[in-house]
C-alpha cells in the first residue's frame, strides 16, 4: 500500500478515538517477550557504529559495550533519548519549518511529548529501569470519574465514565438475562450453567432481584448516586437514574471504552518519577560522556566485506562531510528518515525500508493555574476521551493536590493530527484550549501556557511511529529485521510493538544478538 | 437482630470474598455528600468535650475550636488517629488478651492495619488532606495481572485477572450476539439498535468478525498472549487459548470480580504518601500539643440542663476516677465500647447504641526480602483475591522497584476473621504465609517478618466497624444521630458510609452542625 493510499484510507475512516483503537489493535499491543536475556555470549571483538541515540541505539551501545565491542554512537539531536523525551520550563524545541517554541512551564512541571506510560508487561523497559535505579510510580489510565464526550451526544454534555460503563454493562446484562428467560440460550448452555450465568449477570450488571437494570441501590453502587451517602441524620443516599441501553448504543460513546480493556492499557501502567526521559538519561549516564557524538546528521551508509563507513555532517558546522568507520553498524534511524539516505543493503531490505509509512500524531501540553480537574471535578489522573479533534485530555497521576499542573490537552492521530499540524504551534495550543473548554469550562480562565509537538514535524523522526499493515508486514518485516552483511536495523519499526519503547528495546536486543553471533563466528554466521 | 443471630447468619453464609462484597453493598459504598461546608456560622461560646481522637473526634475538635469553642479531647490510646493507623518498625501493639507485638519492619516500610485507600469521591477526607498538605499518591486496586484463585478450581492454579475478565466478557458477548442472531432480542430492541449492539459486543468481548470468542488476535488483545509480541525476526506473537464460558461460570472465580466495579473501589483511589496515619497526625499538628488527653478511659457520661460530666480513668494510674466537664459533648466512642459505658441519654438513643453489631476483620502485614511479585510475576500494586481464609493479598503501589516490601498478607472478614483471631498473633502470621504460598510459592523462602491486627481484639474498638442491617437502620439510625440534650454521637457508625474514614468525617460535620445550631440558639434548638 502506498503512502498516498494509506492517507486516503485514513481520511475516509476519520474519527480519532475509533482509529486510535484500530491502531492499537494493529500494534498487537502486547506483552513483551523479554526475559532478562543472558549477556551476549563470548567476548565481542571489533567496533560498532550505532546510528541514533534513542532507546534502541542506547540499548545496543550499552549491551555491545558491556560485551567488549568498541562502540560509537552518532545522534542527530543535541540530546539522547529520541522519542523518550520530556519537556520542562526553559527547554527549546524547533520543529520542521522553523517554528521555535520555548517551554514556559513552572519549575517542577513537565510534559512527555512522546511515550508517557509503561505497561506492566513491557519487561524490557521495566528491567532497565530497575537495573539503572530509575524510580517508577503508577500511571492511572482508566479513571471512572473522567469524561466520555461527543459533541453529538446530549448537546455535548460529557458523561462520567462510571455512568457509561455501568449503564452499558447493566443494559447488556439485562438483555442477556431476558433472552435466557425466553429460552434463547437453551441450546447453548446447560440449565445449571444458565442459573450460574444469571447470578453472575446480576453481579456484573448491577441488576435488581428480578434481573432488571433499574434505578436503585444495585445500579447506583455501580454508576454513582444522585444524592450521595453521608453522615448524620441526613445521610441517606438518593439513587441515580440509569440511561437506557438504546440511548447508550446510539450515543456511540461506548466506542471510547474500547481502549481501556486492551492489554496494553490494562493496570498497572507506570511512569518514571519526574519524567519519561529519566530512562534515556540513565543510559547516557551508564555509557559515559564520550560515547555519543551529538549533532551528527547521517548522509550515507556504505559497507563492504571489511566494514561499514558512515558519512555524516556535524550540524553545527554545515557543509563538511565527516566519516566514521567500524566493523559493524546498528542503524536505528527511523524509516521515515532512513528511506531518504543512501544505504548499501540488499534490494529486499531497501524495499522494506521504503515500505513502512509513518503515523502522524500531535500532542499538546497545557499548564493551568490550578488543578481544577481535581478540586472541582474529582478527576485524579486518567484520561477523558472525546470525538473532538483533541482526541483526549490526560490528567497527571503525579502531583495530586499540588498547586498547578500540566494536562495533556490533545493527543491527535491521523487526519486530526495533520489538521493540527497545519497550524503553527501557538495556534495549535489555542485550539486545544478552545476544544478542551467543551469538557472543562474552567480552561479559559485557568490556562497559563502550552507547548505542542507534532511528530511528523519533528526533524529526527518525521512521524510518530512505523505504521505496519498486515500486508506490509507479511512482505517486508523479515527483510527489514535480517542482518545484511555488516548492517542491522533496530527501533520500534523493527518490532511487533510499534510506537512502544518496548518495541525499540526488544528489536535492539534481537539485532545485536544477530550481529554478535556473526561477529564471534568470524563474520560467517 | 441480636448479635447472636447475626453471628449465626454469618456462619451460615460463609465465603469471605462473597460476603465482603455483600458487606460493601450494605455499606452503600458511595460518593460523599461533603461539599466543603462553610465554617460553622456565628461564634461558638462555651466548651465541648470530645470523646475519642479518631478522625471523627479530630474533625470535631478542629472545627469547633476554629469556631471559638473551648475543646478538650479524651483519648483512650497513647496516640491519636483511632483506626487511622500505620505500623512501622519498632511500633508496639498489645491486643485484648495481652499478646504484645513489636513491628519488625525495616526502615521505610509500613503497613496500614485500618483504612488503606481513599476513593476519589470521599471529598471530606481529600479536602482535609489538601487543606493540611497531606501528600497523596494513587493506590492501585484493580490489577489485570494479579491473581484470582480458588483451591477448588484448576487444582488451585491461579488465573490472571485479565484472563478471567476477558473470557467472561467474551463468553457473555458471544452468547448475546448469538441470541440476537436467533431473533431473541427482536421484541426488545429495534433492528438498528441490534446492529449497533453487535458492533459494541465485538469491541467489548474481543469477538472475531463472526462474533465468536475464539483464539485469535481479538481475544489475545484482551486476555494476553501465549507468545508475546517482540522485536526482530522472531517478534511475531502467538495467541492464547480462551477458557470457555461454562468453565468460567463453574469456576465461580467471577465472584471475585464483583468488588472492582463497585463505586467505592473505582479508580482513582489514593493513599497518603508514607502511611495513612499522615492524616491523623496532620490534625494533631493543627490542634496543638495540649488538645488531646491520652490514656483516658471513659467510664461514665452524664448530663443535665447545664452541661456534661464525663468520668474517666488515667490508664497509666489505674483506680483513680477523674472528671471532665463541659457545656457539650461529642462522643465518637465506637458503639461496641459505648454500649458498655453508662451514658445518660434517652431510651431510644440507648437502644440505638446497643443495636449495632460490629464487623470483625483481621489483617496481616508481611515483610519479604525481595519484591518477587514485581520481578517474577509482574504484579505492580493491586490485589489478588482468593477463596482461602486470607481473602486477598494486597501489593503495595508505592516503592515499585525498591528492594523489599510489605504485603497485605490477609484481609479476612466474618468467620475467617474469627478463626484467624482465635490464633495468637504469631500463628496468624504463620497461617497467612502458609495460605499465601498457594498463590506465591516464593513466600516461604522470602518471608522475613509479619504483624497482625484483628480488629475485634483492638481494645479501643472491639471490632472493625458498625455493621448496619437495613432493619436496624430503619429503626435506630435517626435516634443514633440525633442531638440528645447536650450529647451528640459521631463516627463511621453514625453514617451511611460504614468502615470508611469519610463516614467518620461526614458524621462528625453533621454532629457538630447540630450541636452548634443549638448552642448559638442558647441551648434551645
Tab-separated table of N, CA, C and O in Angstrom, chain A residues 85-184:
chain	number	residue	atom	x	y	z
A	85	UNK	N	11.460	11.483	25.755
A	85	UNK	CA	11.716	12.914	25.761
A	85	UNK	C	10.748	13.594	26.739
A	85	UNK	O	9.564	13.249	26.773
A	86	UNK	N	11.256	14.507	27.505
A	86	UNK	CA	10.427	15.254	28.449
A	86	UNK	C	10.718	16.738	28.296
A	86	UNK	O	11.886	17.123	28.194
A	87	UNK	N	9.671	17.538	28.247
A	87	UNK	CA	9.833	18.997	28.133
A	87	UNK	C	9.575	19.665	29.473
A	87	UNK	O	8.592	19.355	30.156
A	88	UNK	N	10.463	20.591	29.828
A	88	UNK	CA	10.344	21.336	31.082
A	88	UNK	C	10.574	22.821	30.801
A	88	UNK	O	11.055	23.184	29.729
A	89	UNK	N	10.252	23.640	31.759
A	89	UNK	CA	10.413	25.076	31.605
A	89	UNK	C	11.821	25.436	31.145
A	89	UNK	O	12.796	24.950	31.713
A	90	UNK	N	11.924	26.248	30.102
A	90	UNK	CA	13.220	26.662	29.590
A	90	UNK	C	13.680	25.846	28.392
A	90	UNK	O	14.536	26.296	27.634
A	91	UNK	N	13.136	24.655	28.216
A	91	UNK	CA	13.527	23.831	27.061
A	91	UNK	C	13.091	24.498	25.765
A	91	UNK	O	12.007	25.061	25.676
A	92	UNK	N	13.964	24.397	24.766
A	92	UNK	CA	13.641	24.942	23.458
A	92	UNK	C	13.463	23.812	22.461
A	92	UNK	O	14.152	22.796	22.532
A	93	UNK	N	12.552	24.017	21.542
A	93	UNK	CA	12.321	22.996	20.516
A	93	UNK	C	11.920	23.667	19.208
A	93	UNK	O	10.992	24.470	19.159
A	94	UNK	N	12.684	23.325	18.156
A	94	UNK	CA	12.394	23.885	16.836
A	94	UNK	C	11.927	22.780	15.915
A	94	UNK	O	12.618	21.774	15.726
A	95	UNK	N	10.749	22.951	15.373
A	95	UNK	CA	10.202	21.903	14.510
A	95	UNK	C	10.532	22.182	13.043
A	95	UNK	O	11.015	23.264	12.687
A	96	UNK	N	10.248	21.196	12.229
A	96	UNK	CA	10.422	21.340	10.794
A	96	UNK	C	9.602	22.535	10.326
A	96	UNK	O	8.435	22.669	10.677
A	97	UNK	N	10.220	23.400	9.550
A	97	UNK	CA	9.534	24.615	9.139
A	97	UNK	C	10.039	25.806	9.922
A	97	UNK	O	9.780	26.949	9.554
A	98	UNK	N	10.736	25.556	11.015
A	98	UNK	CA	11.424	26.635	11.699
A	98	UNK	C	10.744	27.208	12.926
A	98	UNK	O	11.339	27.998	13.647
A	99	UNK	N	9.487	26.812	13.190
A	99	UNK	CA	8.839	27.335	14.386
A	99	UNK	C	9.586	26.865	15.633
A	99	UNK	O	9.748	25.675	15.858
A	100	UNK	N	10.000	27.841	16.416
A	100	UNK	CA	10.716	27.509	17.650
A	100	UNK	C	9.835	27.820	18.847
A	100	UNK	O	9.230	28.895	18.919
A	101	UNK	N	9.740	26.859	19.762
A	101	UNK	CA	8.971	27.074	20.986
A	101	UNK	C	9.913	26.993	22.184
A	101	UNK	O	10.828	26.175	22.204
A	102	UNK	N	9.668	27.838	23.171
A	102	UNK	CA	10.375	27.724	24.446
A	102	UNK	C	9.349	27.364	25.502
A	102	UNK	O	8.340	28.055	25.672
A	103	UNK	N	9.596	26.269	26.160
A	103	UNK	CA	8.631	25.778	27.150
A	103	UNK	C	8.576	26.746	28.334
A	103	UNK	O	9.598	27.158	28.864
A	104	UNK	N	7.348	27.113	28.712
A	104	UNK	CA	7.140	28.129	29.750
A	104	UNK	C	6.688	27.539	31.071
A	104	UNK	O	6.262	28.276	31.974
A	105	UNK	N	6.740	26.229	31.206
A	105	UNK	CA	6.207	25.600	32.430
A	105	UNK	C	6.931	26.096	33.674
A	105	UNK	O	8.129	26.370	33.647
A	106	UNK	N	6.199	26.145	34.770
A	106	UNK	CA	6.813	26.423	36.067
A	106	UNK	C	7.761	25.287	36.447
A	106	UNK	O	7.625	24.153	35.974
A	107	UNK	N	8.673	25.615	37.329
A	107	UNK	CA	9.629	24.632	37.829
A	107	UNK	C	8.872	23.439	38.451
A	107	UNK	O	7.904	23.625	39.183
A	108	UNK	N	9.340	22.247	38.126
A	108	UNK	CA	8.723	21.042	38.704
A	108	UNK	C	7.648	20.429	37.827
A	108	UNK	O	7.241	19.298	38.047
A	109	UNK	N	7.173	21.187	36.853
A	109	UNK	CA	6.155	20.652	35.943
A	109	UNK	C	6.824	20.119	34.679
A	109	UNK	O	7.872	20.630	34.276
A	110	UNK	N	6.222	19.124	34.087
A	110	UNK	CA	6.806	18.572	32.867
A	110	UNK	C	5.729	17.965	31.985
A	110	UNK	O	4.580	17.791	32.405
A	111	UNK	N	6.139	17.609	30.794
A	111	UNK	CA	5.241	17.050	29.790
A	111	UNK	C	6.033	16.075	28.932
A	111	UNK	O	7.125	16.407	28.473
A	112	UNK	N	5.504	14.862	28.747
A	112	UNK	CA	6.162	13.875	27.891
A	112	UNK	C	5.525	13.926	26.506
A	112	UNK	O	4.436	13.404	26.317
A	113	UNK	N	6.185	14.529	25.530
A	113	UNK	CA	5.570	14.604	24.198
A	113	UNK	C	5.561	13.258	23.480
A	113	UNK	O	4.785	13.051	22.559
A	114	UNK	N	6.427	12.361	23.886
A	114	UNK	CA	6.464	11.022	23.301
A	114	UNK	C	5.800	10.028	24.233
A	114	UNK	O	4.721	10.287	24.746
A	115	UNK	N	6.441	8.881	24.451
A	115	UNK	CA	5.846	7.878	25.345
A	115	UNK	C	5.624	8.461	26.741
A	115	UNK	O	6.421	9.257	27.225
A	116	UNK	N	4.527	8.035	27.349
A	116	UNK	CA	4.163	8.605	28.658
A	116	UNK	C	3.703	7.555	29.642
A	116	UNK	O	3.311	7.873	30.753
A	117	UNK	N	3.750	6.275	29.261
A	117	UNK	CA	3.270	5.218	30.151
A	117	UNK	C	3.950	3.914	29.779
A	117	UNK	O	4.299	3.680	28.624
A	118	UNK	N	4.107	3.067	30.773
A	118	UNK	CA	4.799	1.790	30.586
A	118	UNK	C	3.885	0.669	31.083
A	118	UNK	O	3.623	0.577	32.273
A	119	UNK	N	3.395	-0.203	30.193
A	119	UNK	CA	2.582	-1.335	30.649
A	119	UNK	C	3.404	-2.291	31.508
A	119	UNK	O	4.621	-2.406	31.326
A	120	UNK	N	2.721	-2.986	32.403
A	120	UNK	CA	3.395	-3.912	33.320
A	120	UNK	C	4.092	-5.049	32.585
A	120	UNK	O	4.985	-5.688	33.120
A	121	UNK	N	3.670	-5.312	31.339
A	121	UNK	CA	4.271	-6.434	30.609
A	121	UNK	C	5.393	-5.987	29.680
A	121	UNK	O	5.912	-6.795	28.920
A	122	UNK	N	5.757	-4.723	29.737
A	122	UNK	CA	6.916	-4.259	28.978
A	122	UNK	C	8.161	-4.435	29.833
A	122	UNK	O	8.755	-3.482	30.338
A	123	UNK	N	8.523	-5.688	29.953
A	123	UNK	CA	9.533	-6.066	30.936
A	123	UNK	C	10.935	-5.610	30.531
A	123	UNK	O	11.794	-5.472	31.387
A	124	UNK	N	11.132	-5.364	29.243
A	124	UNK	CA	12.420	-4.827	28.816
A	124	UNK	C	12.644	-3.440	29.405
A	124	UNK	O	13.652	-3.170	30.053
A	125	UNK	N	11.681	-2.564	29.208
A	125	UNK	CA	11.767	-1.211	29.773
A	125	UNK	C	11.888	-1.294	31.292
A	125	UNK	O	12.747	-0.658	31.907
A	126	UNK	N	11.003	-2.084	31.886
A	126	UNK	CA	10.954	-2.136	33.349
A	126	UNK	C	12.262	-2.646	33.944
A	126	UNK	O	12.723	-2.132	34.968
A	127	UNK	N	12.848	-3.633	33.297
A	127	UNK	CA	14.064	-4.185	33.883
A	127	UNK	C	15.264	-3.255	33.717
A	127	UNK	O	16.130	-3.213	34.589
A	128	UNK	N	15.301	-2.500	32.625
A	128	UNK	CA	16.360	-1.474	32.550
A	128	UNK	C	16.142	-0.407	33.619
A	128	UNK	O	17.100	0.083	34.224
A	129	UNK	N	14.894	-0.033	33.841
A	129	UNK	CA	14.610	0.934	34.919
A	129	UNK	C	15.122	0.393	36.247
A	129	UNK	O	15.764	1.096	37.028
A	130	UNK	N	14.825	-0.867	36.487
A	130	UNK	CA	15.228	-1.499	37.742
A	130	UNK	C	16.757	-1.539	37.843
A	130	UNK	O	17.340	-1.179	38.867
A	131	UNK	N	17.383	-1.955	36.756
A	131	UNK	CA	18.834	-2.095	36.714
A	131	UNK	C	19.536	-0.750	36.953
A	131	UNK	O	20.555	-0.685	37.633
A	132	UNK	N	18.965	0.322	36.396
A	132	UNK	CA	19.616	1.635	36.456
A	132	UNK	C	19.062	2.511	37.577
A	132	UNK	O	19.420	3.689	37.687
A	133	UNK	N	18.171	1.968	38.389
A	133	UNK	CA	17.634	2.750	39.512
A	133	UNK	C	16.702	3.873	39.083
A	133	UNK	O	16.586	4.888	39.773
A	134	UNK	N	16.018	3.702	37.961
A	134	UNK	CA	15.011	4.696	37.553
A	134	UNK	C	13.743	4.428	38.362
A	134	UNK	O	13.132	3.368	38.242
A	135	UNK	N	13.361	5.397	39.182
A	135	UNK	CA	12.220	5.187	40.084
A	135	UNK	C	10.901	5.268	39.306
A	135	UNK	O	10.685	6.196	38.524
A	136	UNK	N	10.035	4.312	39.542
A	136	UNK	CA	8.753	4.262	38.849
A	136	UNK	C	7.598	4.536	39.820
A	136	UNK	O	7.704	4.281	41.011
A	137	UNK	N	6.528	5.041	39.254
A	137	UNK	CA	5.298	5.220	40.034
A	137	UNK	C	4.130	4.828	39.129
A	137	UNK	O	4.294	4.748	37.913
A	138	UNK	N	2.981	4.617	39.725
A	138	UNK	CA	1.859	4.165	38.905
A	138	UNK	C	1.354	5.308	38.033
A	138	UNK	O	1.461	6.482	38.378
A	139	UNK	N	0.827	4.944	36.890
A	139	UNK	CA	0.236	5.880	35.940
A	139	UNK	C	-1.214	5.448	35.762
A	139	UNK	O	-1.476	4.330	35.327
A	140	UNK	N	-2.128	6.316	36.144
A	140	UNK	CA	-3.540	5.970	36.027
A	140	UNK	C	-4.006	6.227	34.596
A	140	UNK	O	-3.846	7.337	34.077
A	141	UNK	N	-4.538	5.194	33.967
A	141	UNK	CA	-5.064	5.311	32.608
A	141	UNK	C	-6.591	5.414	32.654
A	141	UNK	O	-7.181	6.382	32.197
A	142	UNK	N	-7.208	4.404	33.214
A	142	UNK	CA	-8.669	4.383	33.318
A	142	UNK	C	-9.080	5.132	34.580
A	142	UNK	O	-8.573	4.871	35.660
A	143	UNK	N	-9.973	6.080	34.423
A	143	UNK	CA	-10.499	6.802	35.577
A	143	UNK	C	-12.016	6.821	35.447
A	143	UNK	O	-12.561	7.429	34.529
A	144	UNK	N	-12.676	6.143	36.355
A	144	UNK	CA	-14.141	6.023	36.274
A	144	UNK	C	-14.850	7.364	36.378
A	144	UNK	O	-16.013	7.477	36.009
A	145	UNK	N	-14.157	8.342	36.908
A	145	UNK	CA	-14.808	9.644	37.067
A	145	UNK	C	-14.423	10.630	35.963
A	145	UNK	O	-14.864	11.773	35.970
A	146	UNK	N	-13.588	10.185	35.041
A	146	UNK	CA	-13.258	11.041	33.895
A	146	UNK	C	-14.442	11.058	32.927
A	146	UNK	O	-15.429	10.343	33.123
A	147	UNK	N	-14.303	11.888	31.903
A	147	UNK	CA	-15.420	12.081	30.991
A	147	UNK	C	-15.293	11.269	29.710
A	147	UNK	O	-14.201	10.970	29.247
A	148	UNK	N	-16.468	10.955	29.162
A	148	UNK	CA	-16.582	10.473	27.791
A	148	UNK	C	-17.457	11.511	27.109
A	148	UNK	O	-18.550	11.829	27.608
A	149	UNK	N	-16.994	11.997	25.988
A	149	UNK	CA	-17.647	13.170	25.407
A	149	UNK	C	-17.775	13.064	23.903
A	149	UNK	O	-16.854	12.616	23.217
A	150	UNK	N	-18.914	13.471	23.429
A	150	UNK	CA	-19.101	13.662	21.998
A	150	UNK	C	-19.935	14.918	21.808
A	150	UNK	O	-20.939	15.101	22.508
A	151	UNK	N	-19.507	15.782	20.884
A	151	UNK	CA	-20.329	16.978	20.652
A	151	UNK	C	-21.724	16.602	20.141
A	151	UNK	O	-22.652	17.407	20.225
A	152	UNK	N	-21.863	15.354	19.658
A	152	UNK	CA	-23.140	14.936	19.064
A	152	UNK	C	-24.063	14.237	20.050
A	152	UNK	O	-25.151	13.810	19.691
A	153	UNK	N	-23.627	14.067	21.277
A	153	UNK	CA	-24.491	13.395	22.246
A	153	UNK	C	-24.848	14.351	23.388
A	153	UNK	O	-23.983	15.034	23.930
A	154	UNK	N	-26.113	14.371	23.733
A	154	UNK	CA	-26.616	15.121	24.890
A	154	UNK	C	-26.197	16.587	24.842
A	154	UNK	O	-25.850	17.183	25.870
A	155	UNK	N	-26.196	17.135	23.637
A	155	UNK	CA	-25.831	18.538	23.496
A	155	UNK	C	-24.402	18.825	23.914
A	155	UNK	O	-24.064	19.937	24.315
A	156	UNK	N	-23.564	17.792	23.843
A	156	UNK	CA	-22.163	17.982	24.203
A	156	UNK	C	-21.878	17.887	25.694
A	156	UNK	O	-20.755	18.131	26.125
A	157	UNK	N	-22.883	17.504	26.480
A	157	UNK	CA	-22.643	17.329	27.924
A	157	UNK	C	-21.892	16.019	28.137
A	157	UNK	O	-22.351	14.956	27.730
A	158	UNK	N	-20.722	16.060	28.755
A	158	UNK	CA	-19.976	14.813	28.913
A	158	UNK	C	-20.633	13.889	29.946
A	158	UNK	O	-21.339	14.331	30.840
A	159	UNK	N	-20.387	12.620	29.777
A	159	UNK	CA	-20.871	11.597	30.701
A	159	UNK	C	-19.669	11.125	31.506
A	159	UNK	O	-18.562	11.039	30.970
A	160	UNK	N	-19.890	10.810	32.776
A	160	UNK	CA	-18.790	10.215	33.536
A	160	UNK	C	-18.587	8.775	33.043
A	160	UNK	O	-19.546	8.065	32.780
A	161	UNK	N	-17.351	8.356	33.022
A	161	UNK	CA	-17.061	7.008	32.545
A	161	UNK	C	-17.814	5.948	33.350
A	161	UNK	O	-18.312	4.975	32.801
A	162	UNK	N	-17.905	6.131	34.670
A	162	UNK	CA	-18.618	5.159	35.506
A	162	UNK	C	-20.076	5.015	35.113
A	162	UNK	O	-20.641	3.916	35.164
A	163	UNK	N	-20.709	6.113	34.718
A	163	UNK	CA	-22.112	6.058	34.312
A	163	UNK	C	-22.253	5.281	33.011
A	163	UNK	O	-23.133	4.434	32.858
A	164	UNK	N	-21.366	5.595	32.087
A	164	UNK	CA	-21.414	4.916	30.791
A	164	UNK	C	-21.138	3.426	30.957
A	164	UNK	O	-21.866	2.577	30.419
A	165	UNK	N	-20.105	3.085	31.705
A	165	UNK	CA	-19.754	1.672	31.905
A	165	UNK	C	-20.904	0.940	32.589
A	165	UNK	O	-21.322	-0.146	32.168
A	166	UNK	N	-21.429	1.543	33.654
A	166	UNK	CA	-22.492	0.879	34.411
A	166	UNK	C	-23.726	0.674	33.543
A	166	UNK	O	-24.337	-0.397	33.551
A	167	UNK	N	-24.096	1.692	32.783
A	167	UNK	CA	-25.331	1.605	32.000
A	167	UNK	C	-25.190	0.643	30.822
A	167	UNK	O	-26.129	-0.058	30.454
A	168	UNK	N	-24.003	0.600	30.274
A	168	UNK	CA	-23.750	-0.335	29.186
A	168	UNK	C	-23.711	-1.775	29.734
A	168	UNK	O	-24.366	-2.671	29.200
A	169	UNK	N	-22.998	-2.000	30.810
A	169	UNK	CA	-22.965	-3.334	31.421
A	169	UNK	C	-24.362	-3.754	31.869
A	169	UNK	O	-24.802	-4.879	31.613
A	170	UNK	N	-25.055	-2.848	32.548
A	170	UNK	CA	-26.399	-3.161	33.040
A	170	UNK	C	-27.346	-3.480	31.895
A	170	UNK	O	-28.130	-4.429	31.970
A	171	UNK	N	-27.235	-2.694	30.842
A	171	UNK	CA	-28.112	-2.881	29.693
A	171	UNK	C	-27.914	-4.234	29.020
A	171	UNK	O	-28.884	-4.959	28.753
A	172	UNK	N	-26.663	-4.610	28.777
A	172	UNK	CA	-26.457	-5.894	28.084
A	172	UNK	C	-26.725	-7.059	29.032
A	172	UNK	O	-27.189	-8.113	28.605
A	173	UNK	N	-26.455	-6.874	30.321
A	173	UNK	CA	-26.745	-7.957	31.276
A	173	UNK	C	-28.247	-8.218	31.324
A	173	UNK	O	-28.689	-9.378	31.332
A	174	UNK	N	-29.025	-7.160	31.315
A	174	UNK	CA	-30.484	-7.327	31.347
A	174	UNK	C	-30.978	-7.998	30.057
A	174	UNK	O	-31.820	-8.902	30.101
A	175	UNK	N	-30.442	-7.564	28.927
A	175	UNK	CA	-30.833	-8.181	27.649
A	175	UNK	C	-30.537	-9.681	27.651
A	175	UNK	O	-31.372	-10.497	27.249
A	176	UNK	N	-29.358	-10.034	28.129
A	176	UNK	CA	-28.970	-11.450	28.108
A	176	UNK	C	-29.806	-12.256	29.098
A	176	UNK	O	-30.217	-13.389	28.813
A	177	UNK	N	-30.077	-11.658	30.264
A	177	UNK	CA	-30.925	-12.345	31.253
A	177	UNK	C	-32.314	-12.588	30.672
A	177	UNK	O	-32.893	-13.672	30.824
A	178	UNK	N	-32.844	-11.595	29.969
A	178	UNK	CA	-34.176	-11.748	29.360
A	178	UNK	C	-34.160	-12.801	28.262
A	178	UNK	O	-35.077	-13.620	28.152
A	179	UNK	N	-33.111	-12.752	27.434
A	179	UNK	CA	-33.000	-13.748	26.361
A	179	UNK	C	-32.949	-15.145	26.950
A	179	UNK	O	-33.583	-16.083	26.443
A	180	UNK	N	-32.215	-15.292	28.039
A	180	UNK	CA	-32.134	-16.599	28.690
A	180	UNK	C	-33.506	-17.009	29.229
A	180	UNK	O	-33.914	-18.169	29.087
A	181	UNK	N	-34.209	-16.058	29.808
A	181	UNK	CA	-35.549	-16.333	30.344
A	181	UNK	C	-36.510	-16.806	29.257
A	181	UNK	O	-37.438	-17.583	29.527
A	182	UNK	N	-36.277	-16.364	28.045
A	182	UNK	CA	-37.148	-16.764	26.931
A	182	UNK	C	-36.688	-18.072	26.272
A	182	UNK	O	-37.260	-18.490	25.265
A	183	UNK	N	-35.654	-18.641	26.829
A	183	UNK	CA	-35.196	-19.929	26.297
A	183	UNK	C	-34.205	-19.830	25.162
A	183	UNK	O	-33.816	-20.850	24.577
A	184	UNK	N	-33.756	-18.599	24.852
A	184	UNK	CA	-32.878	-18.418	23.691
A	184	UNK	C	-31.507	-19.066	23.883
A	184	UNK	O	-30.770	-19.264	22.923
